[in-house]
Amino acid sequence: MNLHEYQAKAIFARMGVPVPDGAVARSPEEALAVAEKLGGALWVVKAQIHAGGRGKAGGVKLCHSPSEVRAAAKALIGTRLKTHQSGPEGLPVQAVLVEAGSAIAREFYLSLLVDRSRECLSFIASPEGGVEIETVAEEHPERLVTVPLPPATAGVPGYVARILAGRLGLTRDLFPAFEQLIAGLHASLLATDASLIEINPLILTESGSLVALDAKVSLDDNALFRHPDLAALEDSSQKNPAEEEAERAGLNYVALDGDIACMVNGAGLAMATMDLIQLKGGHPANFLDVGGDATAGRVTEAFHLFRSNPKVRAVLVNIFGGIVRCDLIAEGLITAMREAAPQVPVIVRLEGTRAEEGRRLLSQSGLPIESIAGLAEAAERAVEAAGGVS
Ligand code: GDP
Ligand code: MN
C-alpha cells in the first residue's frame, strides 16, 4: 500500500524529519485558507496522487499569491493527472498539498528500503536529486551509493551517516542535522513497517537547512494488520478498479495490457501459463491465481472481472487438479458461465484428478466451452481465438 505525500510527510514530521509547513486541501477554498494561514510570499500546490513525475506533468505549481494558490488548486482538483508513472489513464486528483515554498540551493536523492538481495535495510543516496532515479541508476550508476545497515545494530551507526553525507557533498556544519534526519527516516520505516521510504528531492535551502521536499512511503501489506491507523489512510481511488474488485473477492489478480484473460490455480502455474501465451505470440490480459480452492463463487467473480475488461478477446482457463477435483472445477465453471458468460471464446484445459469427468461435464453442458487437453495447444488456441499472433 502506498501513502500520499501529505500522509508520508505527517509521519516524517512526527519522527523528526524536517518537511515544509503545509496542509492538505480538498477544495480551492480550503487551499486558499491554508495559503493565507501559512503566509509568506511563495507557495507550492501539489497534486496528491500515487505516482511520481508530477512536476514534469504539471502537477506541482509554484504560486506567488494566495489567489494563485486557489486557482492552481481549482485547476488540479477533480482532474486526472497523467505522469510517466501513473499509467495511460492517469490518476484522479482529489486533494492537493499546499506548502510554504522553499528556496532551493541543492537537490539530493535519499532513500531507505528493505534490500532483499542483501537481506537488510539499505540507504541509497545520490548528489543528484529531483530527477528520475531509474535514469541515474542506468546512465550513471557511479553517482549512487548504497549503504547497507548491519542488521544487528539499533539505530543508524555514525559511519553510515558519514558515508552518505560524504557522497552528498554536505559540509561539516550540516552533519548533526543530517544525522538526525537519517535517524528519523530509519525510525519512520521501522514504526510503519514500510518497505521503501524515498525523499526525492531532499533539499538544502538557500538558508542552509535540510528539508524533505517530496516523500514517498510504500507500506508492507503483510504488516498492515499491525497498523490499523495506517490501513485507514488507504485511498482506493488511486487503485486499479479491477484489482480492487479482485481483492474484495479474495482473488490474486494483477491487471495487464493484453487481450487473453487467464484463470489459473496456483501462482507458479499462472506465471507459466502467461509465459506460454507470450511464447505463442499472444498477450495475457491479467495474472489471476484463483487459489487451491477454486469454488464456483470465485470462478464466477473471475468471469465478472473478465467481462468488465473491454480488451479481453479470449479466456484461457488452466486448472491442474492436484488436491482440487477437476469435476468440481467443471461444475464451478458451468455455474459461472451460466451467470456471467464472457462474450468471447472460452478455452479450458483441465488436467489431473478426475480430469476426464470434468471434461465430460463441460462437453455435456452445451455451453460454448472449448475443452483442450494439452497446455501448449490450449495456449495456441487462445492466441488464435484472440485474433492471432500480434
Ligand atoms: P514529483 O515530480 O512527483 O516527484 O514531485 P516533487 O515533489 O519532487 O516536485 C517536483 C519538483 O518541483 C521538485 O524537484 C522541485 O524542483 C519543484 N518544487 C517542489 N517544491 C518546490 C518548492 O518549494 N520550491 C521550489 N523552488 N521548487 C519546488
Ligand atoms: Mn519527487
Short mmCIF file of C-alpha atoms and ligand atoms in Angstrom, two decimals:
data_model
loop_
_atom_site.label_atom_id
_atom_site.label_comp_id
_atom_site.label_asym_id
_atom_site.label_seq_id
_atom_site.Cartn_x
_atom_site.Cartn_y
_atom_site.Cartn_z
CA MET A 1 0.00 0.00 0.00
CA ASN A 2 1.24 3.47 -0.88
CA LEU A 3 0.71 6.65 1.10
CA HIS A 4 0.04 10.09 -0.30
CA GLU A 5 2.81 12.65 0.03
CA TYR A 6 0.90 14.60 2.69
CA GLN A 7 0.38 11.44 4.75
CA ALA A 8 4.04 10.46 4.44
CA LYS A 9 5.14 13.95 5.45
CA ALA A 10 2.94 13.81 8.56
CA ILE A 11 4.87 10.70 9.61
CA PHE A 12 8.17 12.41 8.83
CA ALA A 13 7.22 15.40 10.94
CA ARG A 14 6.41 13.17 13.91
CA MET A 15 9.73 11.34 13.53
CA GLY A 16 11.94 14.42 13.31
CA VAL A 17 12.47 14.53 9.54
CA PRO A 18 12.10 18.21 8.55
CA VAL A 19 9.36 18.93 5.99
CA PRO A 20 7.95 22.21 4.67
CA ASP A 21 5.00 23.72 6.54
CA GLY A 22 1.75 22.89 4.81
CA ALA A 23 -1.60 21.13 4.85
CA VAL A 24 -3.83 19.11 2.58
CA ALA A 25 -6.78 20.79 0.87
CA ARG A 26 -9.76 19.22 -0.90
CA SER A 27 -11.22 22.34 -2.48
CA PRO A 28 -9.89 25.64 -3.90
CA GLU A 29 -11.34 27.48 -0.87
CA GLU A 30 -9.54 25.17 1.54
CA ALA A 31 -6.32 25.68 -0.44
CA LEU A 32 -6.76 29.45 -0.18
CA ALA A 33 -7.30 29.21 3.57
CA VAL A 34 -4.16 27.09 4.01
CA ALA A 35 -2.11 29.58 1.96
CA GLU A 36 -3.37 32.54 3.99
CA LYS A 37 -2.62 30.76 7.22
CA LEU A 38 0.90 29.83 6.07
CA GLY A 39 1.68 33.38 4.99
CA GLY A 40 4.93 34.23 3.18
CA ALA A 41 5.49 35.07 -0.47
CA LEU A 42 5.85 31.69 -2.19
CA TRP A 43 3.59 28.65 -2.07
CA VAL A 44 3.56 25.26 -3.77
CA VAL A 45 0.39 23.41 -4.74
CA LYS A 46 0.98 19.70 -5.30
CA ALA A 47 -1.47 17.17 -6.73
CA GLN A 48 -1.84 14.20 -4.38
CA ILE A 49 -1.73 11.05 -6.47
CA HIS A 50 0.04 7.74 -6.05
CA ALA A 51 2.62 8.40 -8.75
CA GLY A 52 5.82 10.35 -9.14
CA GLY A 53 6.77 12.59 -12.04
CA ARG A 54 4.11 15.15 -11.09
CA GLY A 55 6.46 18.09 -11.55
CA LYS A 56 7.00 17.41 -15.25
CA ALA A 57 3.32 16.63 -15.76
CA GLY A 58 2.10 19.96 -14.38
CA GLY A 59 1.01 18.58 -11.02
CA VAL A 60 3.33 20.81 -8.96
CA LYS A 61 2.61 24.52 -9.22
CA LEU A 62 4.65 27.36 -7.72
CA CYS A 63 2.37 30.25 -6.71
CA HIS A 64 3.13 33.85 -5.73
CA SER A 65 -0.14 34.82 -4.09
CA PRO A 66 -2.96 33.10 -2.20
CA SER A 67 -5.31 33.73 -5.10
CA GLU A 68 -2.84 31.95 -7.41
CA VAL A 69 -2.93 29.07 -4.92
CA ARG A 70 -6.70 28.95 -5.19
CA ALA A 71 -6.51 28.97 -8.98
CA ALA A 72 -3.86 26.22 -9.02
CA ALA A 73 -5.97 24.05 -6.71
CA LYS A 74 -9.01 24.68 -8.89
CA ALA A 75 -7.07 23.62 -11.99
CA LEU A 76 -5.93 20.36 -10.35
CA ILE A 77 -8.73 19.09 -8.10
CA GLY A 78 -11.23 16.94 -9.96
CA THR A 79 -8.94 16.24 -12.90
CA ARG A 80 -6.90 13.18 -13.74
CA LEU A 81 -3.15 13.65 -13.79
CA LYS A 82 -1.09 11.59 -16.20
CA THR A 83 2.60 11.17 -15.39
CA HIS A 84 5.20 8.70 -16.61
CA GLN A 85 4.35 6.55 -13.58
CA SER A 86 0.56 6.88 -13.49
CA GLY A 87 -0.39 4.65 -16.42
CA PRO A 88 -2.04 5.95 -19.61
CA GLU A 89 -5.36 6.82 -17.94
CA GLY A 90 -3.77 8.96 -15.24
CA LEU A 91 -4.89 9.09 -11.61
CA PRO A 92 -7.68 11.18 -10.07
CA VAL A 93 -6.61 14.28 -8.13
CA GLN A 94 -8.96 14.59 -5.15
CA ALA A 95 -6.69 16.67 -2.95
CA VAL A 96 -3.70 18.97 -3.13
CA LEU A 97 -0.94 19.64 -0.65
CA VAL A 98 -0.41 23.36 -0.12
CA GLU A 99 3.04 24.17 1.25
CA ALA A 100 5.21 27.14 2.02
CA GLY A 101 7.58 27.40 -0.95
CA SER A 102 11.27 26.67 -0.40
CA ALA A 103 14.24 28.43 -1.98
CA ILE A 104 16.34 25.54 -3.26
CA ALA A 105 20.15 25.65 -3.18
CA ARG A 106 20.76 21.96 -3.92
CA GLU A 107 18.66 18.84 -4.59
CA PHE A 108 19.66 15.33 -3.45
CA TYR A 109 18.20 11.84 -3.58
CA LEU A 110 17.90 9.75 -0.42
CA SER A 111 16.01 6.55 0.27
CA LEU A 112 15.86 3.70 2.76
CA LEU A 113 14.46 0.35 1.74
CA VAL A 114 14.22 -3.32 2.51
CA ASP A 115 17.13 -4.59 0.43
CA ARG A 116 16.10 -8.12 -0.48
CA SER A 117 19.33 -9.12 -2.18
CA ARG A 118 21.46 -8.07 0.81
CA GLU A 119 18.85 -9.21 3.35
CA CYS A 120 18.99 -5.99 5.35
CA LEU A 121 17.94 -2.35 5.18
CA SER A 122 19.96 -0.16 2.83
CA PHE A 123 20.23 3.56 2.31
CA ILE A 124 20.63 4.80 -1.25
CA ALA A 125 21.86 8.32 -1.87
CA SER A 126 22.79 10.45 -4.84
CA PRO A 127 24.06 14.04 -5.05
CA GLU A 128 21.65 14.48 -7.95
CA GLY A 129 18.05 14.74 -6.78
CA GLY A 130 14.79 15.82 -8.28
CA VAL A 131 15.46 13.69 -11.34
CA GLU A 132 14.29 10.19 -12.20
CA ILE A 133 16.39 7.89 -10.09
CA GLU A 134 15.92 4.99 -12.52
CA THR A 135 17.62 7.05 -15.24
CA VAL A 136 20.53 7.92 -12.95
CA ALA A 137 20.87 4.24 -11.97
CA GLU A 138 21.02 3.26 -15.63
CA GLU A 139 23.18 6.02 -17.08
CA HIS A 140 25.39 6.99 -14.15
CA PRO A 141 25.36 4.15 -11.61
CA GLU A 142 28.56 5.57 -10.07
CA ARG A 143 26.59 8.57 -8.80
CA LEU A 144 24.50 6.37 -6.50
CA VAL A 145 25.83 4.95 -3.28
CA THR A 146 24.17 2.05 -1.46
CA VAL A 147 24.99 1.68 2.22
CA PRO A 148 23.66 -1.46 3.91
CA LEU A 149 22.74 -1.26 7.58
CA PRO A 150 24.17 -4.00 9.76
CA PRO A 151 21.08 -5.95 10.88
CA ALA A 152 22.09 -6.38 14.50
CA THR A 153 22.57 -2.72 15.44
CA ALA A 154 19.89 -0.46 16.81
CA GLY A 155 19.54 2.87 15.05
CA VAL A 156 21.90 4.14 12.35
CA PRO A 157 25.62 3.81 13.04
CA GLY A 158 27.62 7.05 12.76
CA TYR A 159 29.76 5.75 9.91
CA VAL A 160 26.67 5.16 7.75
CA ALA A 161 25.61 8.79 8.15
CA ARG A 162 29.19 9.92 7.39
CA ILE A 163 29.41 7.86 4.17
CA LEU A 164 26.05 9.23 3.00
CA ALA A 165 26.89 12.82 3.94
CA GLY A 166 30.22 12.48 2.16
CA ARG A 167 28.60 11.21 -1.00
CA LEU A 168 26.05 14.02 -0.97
CA GLY A 169 28.90 16.51 -0.51
CA LEU A 170 27.42 18.02 2.65
CA THR A 171 29.61 20.41 4.60
CA ARG A 172 30.63 19.57 8.15
CA ASP A 173 28.23 22.05 9.77
CA LEU A 174 25.25 20.19 8.27
CA PHE A 175 26.25 16.87 9.74
CA PRO A 176 24.26 16.98 13.02
CA ALA A 177 21.06 17.89 11.17
CA PHE A 178 21.74 15.20 8.58
CA GLU A 179 22.38 12.57 11.23
CA GLN A 180 19.08 13.45 12.88
CA LEU A 181 17.27 13.29 9.53
CA ILE A 182 18.73 9.85 8.80
CA ALA A 183 17.69 8.62 12.24
CA GLY A 184 14.18 9.98 11.66
CA LEU A 185 13.94 8.17 8.33
CA HIS A 186 15.04 4.93 9.92
CA ALA A 187 12.55 5.36 12.78
CA SER A 188 9.79 6.12 10.26
CA LEU A 189 10.47 2.91 8.37
CA LEU A 190 10.55 0.76 11.49
CA ALA A 191 7.47 2.36 13.05
CA THR A 192 5.34 1.86 9.94
CA ASP A 193 6.73 -1.45 8.62
CA ALA A 194 7.44 0.35 5.36
CA SER A 195 9.33 -1.42 2.59
CA LEU A 196 10.50 1.83 1.00
CA ILE A 197 10.88 5.43 2.05
CA GLU A 198 12.12 7.80 -0.60
CA ILE A 199 12.93 11.51 -0.48
CA ASN A 200 13.39 12.91 -3.98
CA PRO A 201 14.43 15.61 -3.67
CA LEU A 202 15.94 16.16 -0.28
CA ILE A 203 16.95 19.80 -0.49
CA LEU A 204 19.42 22.19 1.02
CA THR A 205 17.62 25.51 1.24
CA GLU A 206 19.23 28.87 0.49
CA SER A 207 19.16 29.50 4.24
CA GLY A 208 21.15 26.31 4.88
CA SER A 209 18.63 23.77 6.19
CA LEU A 210 17.94 20.26 5.01
CA VAL A 211 14.28 19.62 4.12
CA ALA A 212 12.39 16.63 2.67
CA LEU A 213 10.68 18.37 -0.25
CA ASP A 214 8.99 15.21 -1.53
CA ALA A 215 8.05 12.00 0.29
CA LYS A 216 7.15 8.54 -0.88
CA VAL A 217 6.29 5.74 1.53
CA SER A 218 5.37 2.20 0.48
CA LEU A 219 3.98 0.04 3.27
CA ASP A 220 4.27 -3.71 3.50
CA ASP A 221 0.71 -5.02 3.01
CA ASN A 222 1.52 -8.12 5.04
CA ALA A 223 2.25 -5.96 8.09
CA LEU A 224 -0.81 -3.70 7.74
CA PHE A 225 -2.78 -5.73 10.27
CA ARG A 226 -0.44 -4.31 12.89
CA HIS A 227 -1.24 -0.73 11.84
CA PRO A 228 -4.99 -0.08 11.68
CA ASP A 229 -4.27 3.67 11.77
CA LEU A 230 -2.15 3.38 8.63
CA ALA A 231 -4.55 0.97 6.92
CA ALA A 232 -7.23 3.65 7.38
CA LEU A 233 -5.13 6.02 5.22
CA GLU A 234 -5.71 3.88 2.15
CA ASP A 235 -7.10 5.82 -0.82
CA SER A 236 -8.92 3.35 -3.04
CA SER A 237 -9.46 5.99 -5.75
CA GLN A 238 -5.78 5.53 -6.63
CA LYS A 239 -6.10 1.81 -7.27
CA ASN A 240 -6.97 -0.09 -10.43
CA PRO A 241 -10.76 -0.79 -10.12
CA ALA A 242 -10.44 -4.39 -11.37
CA GLU A 243 -7.64 -5.12 -8.93
CA GLU A 244 -9.70 -3.67 -6.11
CA GLU A 245 -12.74 -5.77 -7.00
CA ALA A 246 -10.49 -8.84 -7.15
CA GLU A 247 -9.06 -8.04 -3.73
CA ARG A 248 -12.57 -7.88 -2.28
CA ALA A 249 -13.35 -11.26 -3.83
CA GLY A 250 -10.15 -12.73 -2.39
CA LEU A 251 -8.61 -13.25 -5.82
CA ASN A 252 -4.94 -12.78 -6.56
CA TYR A 253 -5.27 -10.52 -9.62
CA VAL A 254 -2.90 -8.20 -11.45
CA ALA A 255 -4.21 -6.24 -14.45
CA LEU A 256 -2.03 -6.35 -17.57
CA ASP A 257 -2.24 -4.83 -21.05
CA GLY A 258 -3.01 -7.88 -23.22
CA ASP A 259 -6.26 -9.43 -24.52
CA ILE A 260 -6.24 -13.02 -23.23
CA ALA A 261 -7.83 -13.31 -19.79
CA CYS A 262 -6.28 -16.07 -17.71
CA MET A 263 -7.72 -18.06 -14.84
CA VAL A 264 -5.30 -20.47 -13.26
CA ASN A 265 -4.95 -22.27 -9.95
CA GLY A 266 -1.58 -21.63 -8.34
CA ALA A 267 0.73 -18.67 -8.80
CA GLY A 268 3.52 -20.68 -10.42
CA LEU A 269 1.19 -22.28 -12.94
CA ALA A 270 -0.34 -18.86 -13.63
CA MET A 271 3.11 -17.44 -14.44
CA ALA A 272 3.92 -20.45 -16.65
CA THR A 273 0.58 -20.00 -18.45
CA MET A 274 1.33 -16.33 -19.12
CA ASP A 275 4.78 -17.25 -20.42
CA LEU A 276 3.26 -19.83 -22.73
CA ILE A 277 0.77 -17.30 -24.10
CA GLN A 278 3.65 -14.93 -24.83
CA LEU A 279 5.63 -17.74 -26.39
CA LYS A 280 2.74 -18.49 -28.74
CA GLY A 281 2.66 -14.83 -29.76
CA GLY A 282 -0.22 -13.60 -27.59
CA HIS A 283 -0.55 -11.22 -24.65
CA PRO A 284 -2.16 -12.00 -21.28
CA ALA A 285 -4.80 -9.53 -20.01
CA ASN A 286 -4.09 -10.38 -16.41
CA PHE A 287 -2.42 -12.57 -13.87
CA LEU A 288 -5.01 -14.47 -11.86
CA ASP A 289 -4.45 -17.16 -9.29
CA VAL A 290 -7.84 -18.45 -8.12
CA GLY A 291 -6.09 -20.41 -5.41
CA GLY A 292 -6.20 -24.04 -4.39
CA ASP A 293 -9.92 -23.95 -3.58
CA ALA A 294 -11.39 -22.60 -6.79
CA THR A 295 -15.03 -22.55 -5.69
CA ALA A 296 -17.90 -21.73 -8.05
CA GLY A 297 -18.18 -18.32 -6.35
CA ARG A 298 -14.57 -17.41 -7.02
CA VAL A 299 -14.73 -18.64 -10.60
CA THR A 300 -17.85 -16.51 -11.15
CA GLU A 301 -16.10 -13.46 -9.65
CA ALA A 302 -13.20 -14.05 -12.03
CA PHE A 303 -15.57 -14.18 -15.01
CA HIS A 304 -17.17 -10.92 -13.88
CA LEU A 305 -13.71 -9.34 -13.92
CA PHE A 306 -13.05 -10.63 -17.44
CA ARG A 307 -16.38 -9.27 -18.67
CA SER A 308 -15.65 -5.82 -17.31
CA ASN A 309 -12.37 -5.62 -19.25
CA PRO A 310 -13.19 -4.42 -22.79
CA LYS A 311 -9.78 -5.51 -24.07
CA VAL A 312 -10.42 -9.22 -23.45
CA ARG A 313 -10.85 -11.23 -26.66
CA ALA A 314 -10.43 -14.76 -25.30
CA VAL A 315 -10.43 -16.52 -21.94
CA LEU A 316 -7.98 -19.27 -21.08
CA VAL A 317 -8.74 -21.41 -18.04
CA ASN A 318 -5.89 -23.64 -16.94
CA ILE A 319 -6.55 -25.83 -13.93
CA PHE A 320 -4.32 -28.56 -12.63
CA GLY A 321 -6.29 -30.72 -10.24
CA GLY A 322 -3.94 -31.85 -7.53
CA ILE A 323 -5.95 -31.53 -4.38
CA VAL A 324 -8.90 -29.91 -6.14
CA ARG A 325 -11.01 -32.20 -8.28
CA CYS A 326 -11.48 -31.26 -11.94
CA ASP A 327 -15.13 -32.33 -11.97
CA LEU A 328 -15.86 -29.85 -9.17
CA ILE A 329 -13.99 -27.17 -11.06
CA ALA A 330 -16.01 -28.00 -14.17
CA GLU A 331 -19.24 -27.61 -12.20
CA GLY A 332 -17.99 -24.27 -10.93
CA LEU A 333 -17.13 -23.19 -14.46
CA ILE A 334 -20.56 -24.20 -15.75
CA THR A 335 -22.32 -22.27 -12.97
CA ALA A 336 -20.09 -19.25 -13.62
CA MET A 337 -20.69 -19.43 -17.38
CA ARG A 338 -24.46 -19.54 -16.86
CA GLU A 339 -24.24 -16.48 -14.62
CA ALA A 340 -21.55 -14.40 -16.30
CA ALA A 341 -20.63 -15.92 -19.65
CA PRO A 342 -17.89 -13.90 -21.36
CA GLN A 343 -18.86 -12.73 -24.84
CA VAL A 344 -15.61 -14.20 -26.18
CA PRO A 345 -14.27 -17.73 -26.76
CA VAL A 346 -13.54 -19.67 -23.57
CA ILE A 347 -10.78 -22.26 -23.77
CA VAL A 348 -10.40 -24.68 -20.87
CA ARG A 349 -7.58 -27.03 -20.08
CA LEU A 350 -8.29 -29.38 -17.19
CA GLU A 351 -5.67 -31.86 -16.07
CA GLY A 352 -5.15 -34.01 -13.01
CA THR A 353 -7.60 -35.57 -10.57
CA ARG A 354 -10.89 -36.55 -12.28
CA ALA A 355 -9.97 -34.55 -15.39
CA GLU A 356 -11.94 -36.82 -17.73
CA GLU A 357 -15.12 -36.44 -15.70
CA GLY A 358 -14.54 -32.70 -15.71
CA ARG A 359 -14.17 -32.56 -19.48
CA ARG A 360 -17.25 -34.70 -19.94
CA LEU A 361 -19.30 -32.34 -17.79
CA LEU A 362 -18.10 -29.39 -19.87
CA SER A 363 -18.98 -31.03 -23.19
CA GLN A 364 -22.40 -32.15 -21.89
CA SER A 365 -23.22 -28.67 -20.61
CA GLY A 366 -23.99 -27.35 -24.08
CA LEU A 367 -22.07 -24.20 -23.23
CA PRO A 368 -19.62 -22.72 -25.74
CA ILE A 369 -16.55 -24.01 -23.93
CA GLU A 370 -13.62 -25.37 -25.88
CA SER A 371 -12.03 -28.11 -23.85
CA ILE A 372 -8.42 -28.83 -24.81
CA ALA A 373 -6.23 -31.41 -23.11
CA GLY A 374 -2.71 -30.07 -23.69
CA LEU A 375 -1.48 -26.79 -22.20
CA ALA A 376 0.58 -25.79 -25.25
CA GLU A 377 -2.36 -26.48 -27.56
CA ALA A 378 -4.73 -24.60 -25.27
CA ALA A 379 -2.43 -21.55 -25.24
CA GLU A 380 -2.08 -21.71 -29.01
CA ARG A 381 -5.84 -21.89 -29.44
CA ALA A 382 -6.35 -18.94 -27.06
CA VAL A 383 -3.92 -16.84 -29.09
CA GLU A 384 -5.73 -17.79 -32.29
CA ALA A 385 -9.15 -17.09 -30.74
CA ALA A 386 -7.94 -13.65 -29.64
CA GLY A 387 -7.13 -12.75 -33.22
CA GLY A 388 -3.85 -14.50 -33.84
CA VAL A 389 -0.21 -13.66 -33.31
CA SER A 390 0.45 -9.95 -32.94
P1 GDP B 1 7.38 14.72 -8.32
O1 GDP B 1 7.67 15.37 -9.64
O2 GDP B 1 6.09 13.99 -8.35
O3 GDP B 1 8.50 13.87 -7.85
O4 GDP B 1 7.16 15.91 -7.26
P2 GDP B 1 8.21 16.68 -6.33
O5 GDP B 1 7.62 16.87 -5.02
O6 GDP B 1 9.54 16.00 -6.35
O7 GDP B 1 8.32 18.10 -7.04
C1 GDP B 1 8.85 18.23 -8.33
C2 GDP B 1 9.78 19.38 -8.42
O8 GDP B 1 9.10 20.59 -8.12
C3 GDP B 1 10.94 19.35 -7.43
O9 GDP B 1 12.02 18.55 -7.87
C4 GDP B 1 11.32 20.82 -7.35
O10 GDP B 1 12.23 21.13 -8.37
C5 GDP B 1 10.00 21.53 -7.59
N1 GDP B 1 9.50 22.05 -6.30
C6 GDP B 1 8.69 21.43 -5.42
N2 GDP B 1 8.52 22.18 -4.31
C7 GDP B 1 9.24 23.31 -4.51
C8 GDP B 1 9.47 24.48 -3.71
O11 GDP B 1 9.00 24.63 -2.58
N3 GDP B 1 10.27 25.44 -4.25
C9 GDP B 1 10.84 25.30 -5.49
N4 GDP B 1 11.61 26.27 -5.94
N5 GDP B 1 10.64 24.21 -6.25
C10 GDP B 1 9.86 23.22 -5.77
MN MN B 2 9.82 13.84 -6.38
#
